[in-house]
Short mmCIF file of C-alpha atoms in Angstrom, two decimals:
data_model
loop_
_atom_site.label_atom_id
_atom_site.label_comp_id
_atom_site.label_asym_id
_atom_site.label_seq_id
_atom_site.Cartn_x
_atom_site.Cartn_y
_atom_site.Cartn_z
CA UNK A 1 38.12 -46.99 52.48
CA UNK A 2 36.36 -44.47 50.53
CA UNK A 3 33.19 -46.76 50.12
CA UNK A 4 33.50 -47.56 53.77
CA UNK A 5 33.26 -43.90 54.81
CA UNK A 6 30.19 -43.34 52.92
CA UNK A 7 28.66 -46.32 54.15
CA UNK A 8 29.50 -45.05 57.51
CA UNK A 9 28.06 -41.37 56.74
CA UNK A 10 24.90 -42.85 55.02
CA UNK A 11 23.86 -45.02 58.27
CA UNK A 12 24.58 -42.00 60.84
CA UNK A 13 22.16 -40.10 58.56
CA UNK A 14 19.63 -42.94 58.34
CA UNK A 15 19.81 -43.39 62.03
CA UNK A 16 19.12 -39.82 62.83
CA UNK A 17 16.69 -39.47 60.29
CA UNK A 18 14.85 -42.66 61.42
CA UNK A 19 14.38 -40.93 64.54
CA UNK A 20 12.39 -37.91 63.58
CA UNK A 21 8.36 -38.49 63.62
CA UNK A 22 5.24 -36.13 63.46
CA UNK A 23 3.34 -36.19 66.34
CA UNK A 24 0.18 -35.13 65.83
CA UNK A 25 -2.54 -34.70 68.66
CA UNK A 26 -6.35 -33.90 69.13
CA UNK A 27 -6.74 -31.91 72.46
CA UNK A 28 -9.74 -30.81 74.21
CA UNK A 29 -9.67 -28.16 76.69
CA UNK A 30 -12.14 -26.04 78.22
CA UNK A 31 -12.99 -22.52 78.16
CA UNK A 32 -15.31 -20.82 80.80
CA UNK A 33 -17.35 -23.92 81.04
CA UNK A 34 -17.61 -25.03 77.68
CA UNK A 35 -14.97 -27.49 75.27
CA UNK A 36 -12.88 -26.45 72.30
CA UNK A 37 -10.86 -28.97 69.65
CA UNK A 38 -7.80 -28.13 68.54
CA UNK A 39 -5.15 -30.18 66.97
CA UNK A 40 -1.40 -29.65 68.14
CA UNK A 41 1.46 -30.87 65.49
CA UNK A 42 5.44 -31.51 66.23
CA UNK A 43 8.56 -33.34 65.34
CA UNK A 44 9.59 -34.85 68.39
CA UNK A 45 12.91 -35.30 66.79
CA UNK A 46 13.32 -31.55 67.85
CA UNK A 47 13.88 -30.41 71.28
CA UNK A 48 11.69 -26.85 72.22
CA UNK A 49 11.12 -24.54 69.08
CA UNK A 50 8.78 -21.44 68.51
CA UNK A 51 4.89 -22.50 68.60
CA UNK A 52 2.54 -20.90 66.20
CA UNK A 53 -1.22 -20.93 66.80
CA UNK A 54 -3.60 -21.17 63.56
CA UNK A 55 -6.69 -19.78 63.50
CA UNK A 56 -9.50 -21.22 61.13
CA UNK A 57 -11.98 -19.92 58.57
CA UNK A 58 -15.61 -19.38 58.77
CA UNK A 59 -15.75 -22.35 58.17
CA UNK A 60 -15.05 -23.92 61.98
CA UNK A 61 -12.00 -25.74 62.95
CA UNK A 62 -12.14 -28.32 60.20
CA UNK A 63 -8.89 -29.75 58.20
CA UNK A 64 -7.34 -27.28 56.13
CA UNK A 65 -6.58 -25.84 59.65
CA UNK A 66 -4.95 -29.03 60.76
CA UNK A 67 -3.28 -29.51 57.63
CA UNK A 68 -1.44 -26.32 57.68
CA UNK A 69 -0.68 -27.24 61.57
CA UNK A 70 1.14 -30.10 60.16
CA UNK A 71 2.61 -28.03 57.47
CA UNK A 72 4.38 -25.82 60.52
CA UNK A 73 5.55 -28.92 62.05
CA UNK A 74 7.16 -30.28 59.38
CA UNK A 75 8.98 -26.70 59.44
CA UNK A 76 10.30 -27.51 62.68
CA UNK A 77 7.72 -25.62 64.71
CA UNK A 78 5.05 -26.34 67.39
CA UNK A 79 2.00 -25.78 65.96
CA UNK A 80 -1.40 -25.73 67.52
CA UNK A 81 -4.74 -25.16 65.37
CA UNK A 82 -6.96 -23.33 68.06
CA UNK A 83 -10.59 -23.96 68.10
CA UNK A 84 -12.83 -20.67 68.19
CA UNK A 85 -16.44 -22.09 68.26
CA UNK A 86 -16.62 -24.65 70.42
CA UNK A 87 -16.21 -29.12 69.57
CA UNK A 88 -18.53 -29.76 67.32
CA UNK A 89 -19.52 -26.40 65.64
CA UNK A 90 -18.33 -27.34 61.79
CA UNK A 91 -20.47 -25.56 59.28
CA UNK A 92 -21.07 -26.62 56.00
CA UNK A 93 -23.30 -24.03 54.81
CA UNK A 94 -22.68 -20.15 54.75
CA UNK A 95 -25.61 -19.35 56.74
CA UNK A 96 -24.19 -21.19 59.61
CA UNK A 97 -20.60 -20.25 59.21
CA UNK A 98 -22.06 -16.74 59.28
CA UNK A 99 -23.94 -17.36 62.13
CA UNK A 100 -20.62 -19.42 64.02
CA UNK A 101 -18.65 -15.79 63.23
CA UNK A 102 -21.25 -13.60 64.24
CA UNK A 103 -21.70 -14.62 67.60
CA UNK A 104 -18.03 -14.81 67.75
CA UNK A 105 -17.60 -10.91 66.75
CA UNK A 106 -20.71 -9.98 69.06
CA UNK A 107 -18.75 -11.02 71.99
CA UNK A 108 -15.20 -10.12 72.00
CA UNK A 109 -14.12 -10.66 75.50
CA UNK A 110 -14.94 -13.99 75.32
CA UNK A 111 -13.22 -14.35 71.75
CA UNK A 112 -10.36 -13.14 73.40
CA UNK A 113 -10.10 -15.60 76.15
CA UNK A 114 -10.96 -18.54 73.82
CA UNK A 115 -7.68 -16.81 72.06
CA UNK A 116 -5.48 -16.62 74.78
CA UNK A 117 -6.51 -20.28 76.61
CA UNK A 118 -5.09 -21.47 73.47
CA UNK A 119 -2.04 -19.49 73.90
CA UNK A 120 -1.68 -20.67 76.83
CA UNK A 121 -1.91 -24.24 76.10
CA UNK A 122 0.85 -24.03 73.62
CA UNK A 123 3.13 -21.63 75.39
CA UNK A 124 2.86 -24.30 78.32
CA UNK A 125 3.41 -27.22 75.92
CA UNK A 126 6.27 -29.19 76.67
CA UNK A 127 7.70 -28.69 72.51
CA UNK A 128 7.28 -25.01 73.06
CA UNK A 129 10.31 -22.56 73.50
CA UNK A 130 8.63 -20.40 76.12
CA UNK A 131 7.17 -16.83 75.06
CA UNK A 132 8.21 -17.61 71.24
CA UNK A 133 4.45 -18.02 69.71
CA UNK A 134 3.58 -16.49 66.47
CA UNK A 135 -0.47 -16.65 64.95
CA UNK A 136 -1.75 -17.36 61.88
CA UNK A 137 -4.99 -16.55 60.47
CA UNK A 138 -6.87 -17.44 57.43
CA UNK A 139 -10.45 -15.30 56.44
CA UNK A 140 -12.37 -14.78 59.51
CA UNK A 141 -9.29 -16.49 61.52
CA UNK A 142 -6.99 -13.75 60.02
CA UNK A 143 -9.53 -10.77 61.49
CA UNK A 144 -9.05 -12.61 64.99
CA UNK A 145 -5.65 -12.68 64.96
CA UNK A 146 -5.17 -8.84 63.59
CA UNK A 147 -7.70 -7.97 66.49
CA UNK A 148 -5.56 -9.64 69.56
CA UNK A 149 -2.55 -7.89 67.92
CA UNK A 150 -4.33 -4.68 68.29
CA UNK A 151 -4.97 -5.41 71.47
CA UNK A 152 -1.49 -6.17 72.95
CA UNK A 153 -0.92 -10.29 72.42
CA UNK A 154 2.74 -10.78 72.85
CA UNK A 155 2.93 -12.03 69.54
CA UNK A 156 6.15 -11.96 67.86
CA UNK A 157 4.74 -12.14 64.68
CA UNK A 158 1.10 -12.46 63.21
CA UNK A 159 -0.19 -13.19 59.47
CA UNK A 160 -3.59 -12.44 58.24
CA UNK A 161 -4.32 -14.37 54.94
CA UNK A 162 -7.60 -13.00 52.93
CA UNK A 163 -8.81 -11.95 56.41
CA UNK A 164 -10.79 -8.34 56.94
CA UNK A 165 -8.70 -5.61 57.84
CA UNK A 166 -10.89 -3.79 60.15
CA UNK A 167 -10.59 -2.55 63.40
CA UNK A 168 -12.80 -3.88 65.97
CA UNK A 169 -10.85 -1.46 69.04
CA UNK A 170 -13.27 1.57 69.96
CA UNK A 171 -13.36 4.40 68.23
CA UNK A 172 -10.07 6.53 68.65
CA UNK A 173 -7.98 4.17 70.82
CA UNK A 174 -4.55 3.35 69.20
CA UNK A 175 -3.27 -0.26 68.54
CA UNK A 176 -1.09 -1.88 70.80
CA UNK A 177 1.16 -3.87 68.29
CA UNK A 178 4.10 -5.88 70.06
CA UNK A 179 5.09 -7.80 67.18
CA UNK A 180 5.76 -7.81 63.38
CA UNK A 181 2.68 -8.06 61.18
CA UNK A 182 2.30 -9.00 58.30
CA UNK A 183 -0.78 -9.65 55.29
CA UNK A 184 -2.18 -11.19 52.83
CA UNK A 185 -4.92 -10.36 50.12
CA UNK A 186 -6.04 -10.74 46.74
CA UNK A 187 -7.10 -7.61 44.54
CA UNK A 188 -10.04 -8.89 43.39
CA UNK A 189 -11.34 -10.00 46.96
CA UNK A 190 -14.69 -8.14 46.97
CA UNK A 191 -14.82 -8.82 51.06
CA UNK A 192 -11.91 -6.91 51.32
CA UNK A 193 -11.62 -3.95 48.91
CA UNK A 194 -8.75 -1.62 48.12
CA UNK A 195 -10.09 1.23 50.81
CA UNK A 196 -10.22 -1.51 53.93
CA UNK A 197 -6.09 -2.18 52.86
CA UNK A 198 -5.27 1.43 52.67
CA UNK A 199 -7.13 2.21 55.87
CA UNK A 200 -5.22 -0.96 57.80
CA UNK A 201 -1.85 0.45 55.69
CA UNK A 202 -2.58 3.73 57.74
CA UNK A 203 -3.41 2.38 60.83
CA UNK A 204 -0.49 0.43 61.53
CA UNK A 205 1.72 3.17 59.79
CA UNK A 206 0.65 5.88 62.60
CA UNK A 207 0.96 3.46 65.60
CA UNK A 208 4.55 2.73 64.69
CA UNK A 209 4.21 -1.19 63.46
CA UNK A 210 6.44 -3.29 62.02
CA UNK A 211 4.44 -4.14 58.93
CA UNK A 212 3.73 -5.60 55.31
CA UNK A 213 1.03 -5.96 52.98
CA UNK A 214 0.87 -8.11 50.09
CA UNK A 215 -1.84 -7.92 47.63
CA UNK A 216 -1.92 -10.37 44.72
CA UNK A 217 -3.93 -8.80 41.89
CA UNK A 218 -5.67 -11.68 40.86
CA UNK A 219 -6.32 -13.50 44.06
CA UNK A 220 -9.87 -13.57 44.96
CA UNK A 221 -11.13 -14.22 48.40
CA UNK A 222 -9.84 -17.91 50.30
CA UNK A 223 -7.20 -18.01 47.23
CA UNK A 224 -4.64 -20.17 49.94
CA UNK A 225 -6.96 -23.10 50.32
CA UNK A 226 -7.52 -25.53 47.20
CA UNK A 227 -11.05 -26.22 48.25
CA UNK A 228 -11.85 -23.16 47.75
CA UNK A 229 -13.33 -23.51 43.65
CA UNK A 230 -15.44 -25.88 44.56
CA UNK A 231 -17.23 -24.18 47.67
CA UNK A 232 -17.20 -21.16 45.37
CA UNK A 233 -19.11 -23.14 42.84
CA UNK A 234 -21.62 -24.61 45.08
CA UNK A 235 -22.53 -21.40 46.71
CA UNK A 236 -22.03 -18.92 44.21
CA UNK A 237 -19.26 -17.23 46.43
CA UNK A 238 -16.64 -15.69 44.83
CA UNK A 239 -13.67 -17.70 46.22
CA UNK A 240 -11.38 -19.33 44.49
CA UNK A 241 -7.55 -21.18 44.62
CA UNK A 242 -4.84 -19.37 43.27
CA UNK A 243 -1.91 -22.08 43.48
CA UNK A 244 0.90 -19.02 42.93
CA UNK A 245 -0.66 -16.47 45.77
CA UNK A 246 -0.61 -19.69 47.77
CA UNK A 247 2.99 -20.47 47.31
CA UNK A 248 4.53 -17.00 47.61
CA UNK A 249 2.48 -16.49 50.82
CA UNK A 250 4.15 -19.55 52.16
CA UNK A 251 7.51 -18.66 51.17
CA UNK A 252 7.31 -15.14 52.76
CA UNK A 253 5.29 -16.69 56.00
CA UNK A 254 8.26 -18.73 56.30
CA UNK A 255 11.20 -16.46 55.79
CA UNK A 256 9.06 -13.84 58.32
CA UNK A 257 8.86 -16.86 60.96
CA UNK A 258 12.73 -17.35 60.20
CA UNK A 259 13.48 -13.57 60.75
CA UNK A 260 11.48 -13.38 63.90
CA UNK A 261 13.55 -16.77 65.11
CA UNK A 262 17.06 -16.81 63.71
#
């Protein structure tokens, strides 16, 4: 009887196991005339859960985004990496990843609504619970999604990740945060030194936010993405993997996200 009961139990968990599958999908979609790439991620074993947008590096919507996309899925969320230069713009040199971010940051309005199309696309998705979206953001992708916190984004929750800490909201005008926030940097991240943290630490701390910083000592700049010693290398950047900044960021990304969602 005994050996019939677990055979029983084993088979219901096979069969609802069996039934669970990543679906992963490229989507194009348009923004004021021109056409973006992103890559939506779920387990279509789930019924609607939170959606969280992810926001690239300088870099260009390439596949550490979509990795981590798939990462979020397997989580039991609906994740969609967002596309902020347009299909096709991938750099593989600094000089044009400088030049993709630039023109980016020289025209916020439109950075904005490439933002929100995408938030639109996932809070419309079929696997999204409906006004549950959270953003992630890794280097230049973690100064976006900081900036469309500051500017009122019903975000529930957003997490920078070696991104820049500046403000890019004139001069004087207070941050609009409606979710919790929460960041990520290394201490020996020379693109984001110790007085850029302490002036973001004040900034959200006078407009009332729900915040947290954590700043690994030894993390340089890109430290969550293994790739990131051998771009230093080749370039002569100073990036570079740090495998335990990588996991604790993780952990904490995920208990936030579980927090925000019981």
């Amino acid at each position: 009887m005994k050996r019939r009961l677990l055979g029983l139990l084993i088979g219901t968990l096979l069969s609802t196991t069996s039934h669970a599958k990543l679906v992963t999908e490229e989507i194009r979609y348009p923004v004021d005339g021109q056409e973006f790439t992103g890559y939506l991620a779920y387990d279509d074993s789930l019924g609607q859960r939170p959606g969280v947008l992810i926001v690239h590096e300088w870099w260009g919507h390439n596949d550490y985004a979509r990795e981590r996309a798939e990462q979020l899925a397997g989580e039991g969320y609906t994740a969609f990496a967002l596309d902020m230069y347009g299909s096709g713009k991938l750099a593989n040199h600094p000089k044009d990843a400088n030049a993709f971010m630039t023109e980016v940051f020289n025209n916020l309005p439109a950075a904005q609504q490439r933002f929100l199309a995408a938030f639109q696309l996932l809070n419309d998705h079929p696997a999204t619970r409906k006004d549950a979206i959270a953003a992630l953001g890794y280097c230049f992708g973690g100064a976006i999604v900081l900036h469309m916190a500051r500017i009122g984004t019903p975000l529930d929750a957003v997490i920078s990740y070696h991104g820049s800490l500046g403000s890019n909201l004139p001069a004087d005008t207070r941050p609009n945060i409606q979710g919790v926030i929460q960041v990520f940097t290394g201490g020996r991240d020379p693109m984001i030194p110790a007085e850029q943290v302490a002036g973001f630490s004040r900034e959200m701390f006078e407009a009332g936010a729900d915040y947290g910083i954590t700043v690994y000592r030894n993390a340089q700049h890109s430290f969550t993405n293994p790739r990131a010693d051998a771009v230093g290398r080749e370039f002569a950047m100073p990036l570079a993997y740090d495998a335990a900044a990588d996991a604790d960021s993780w952990r904490q990304t995920l208990a936030l996200l579980q927090r925000v969602w019981p």
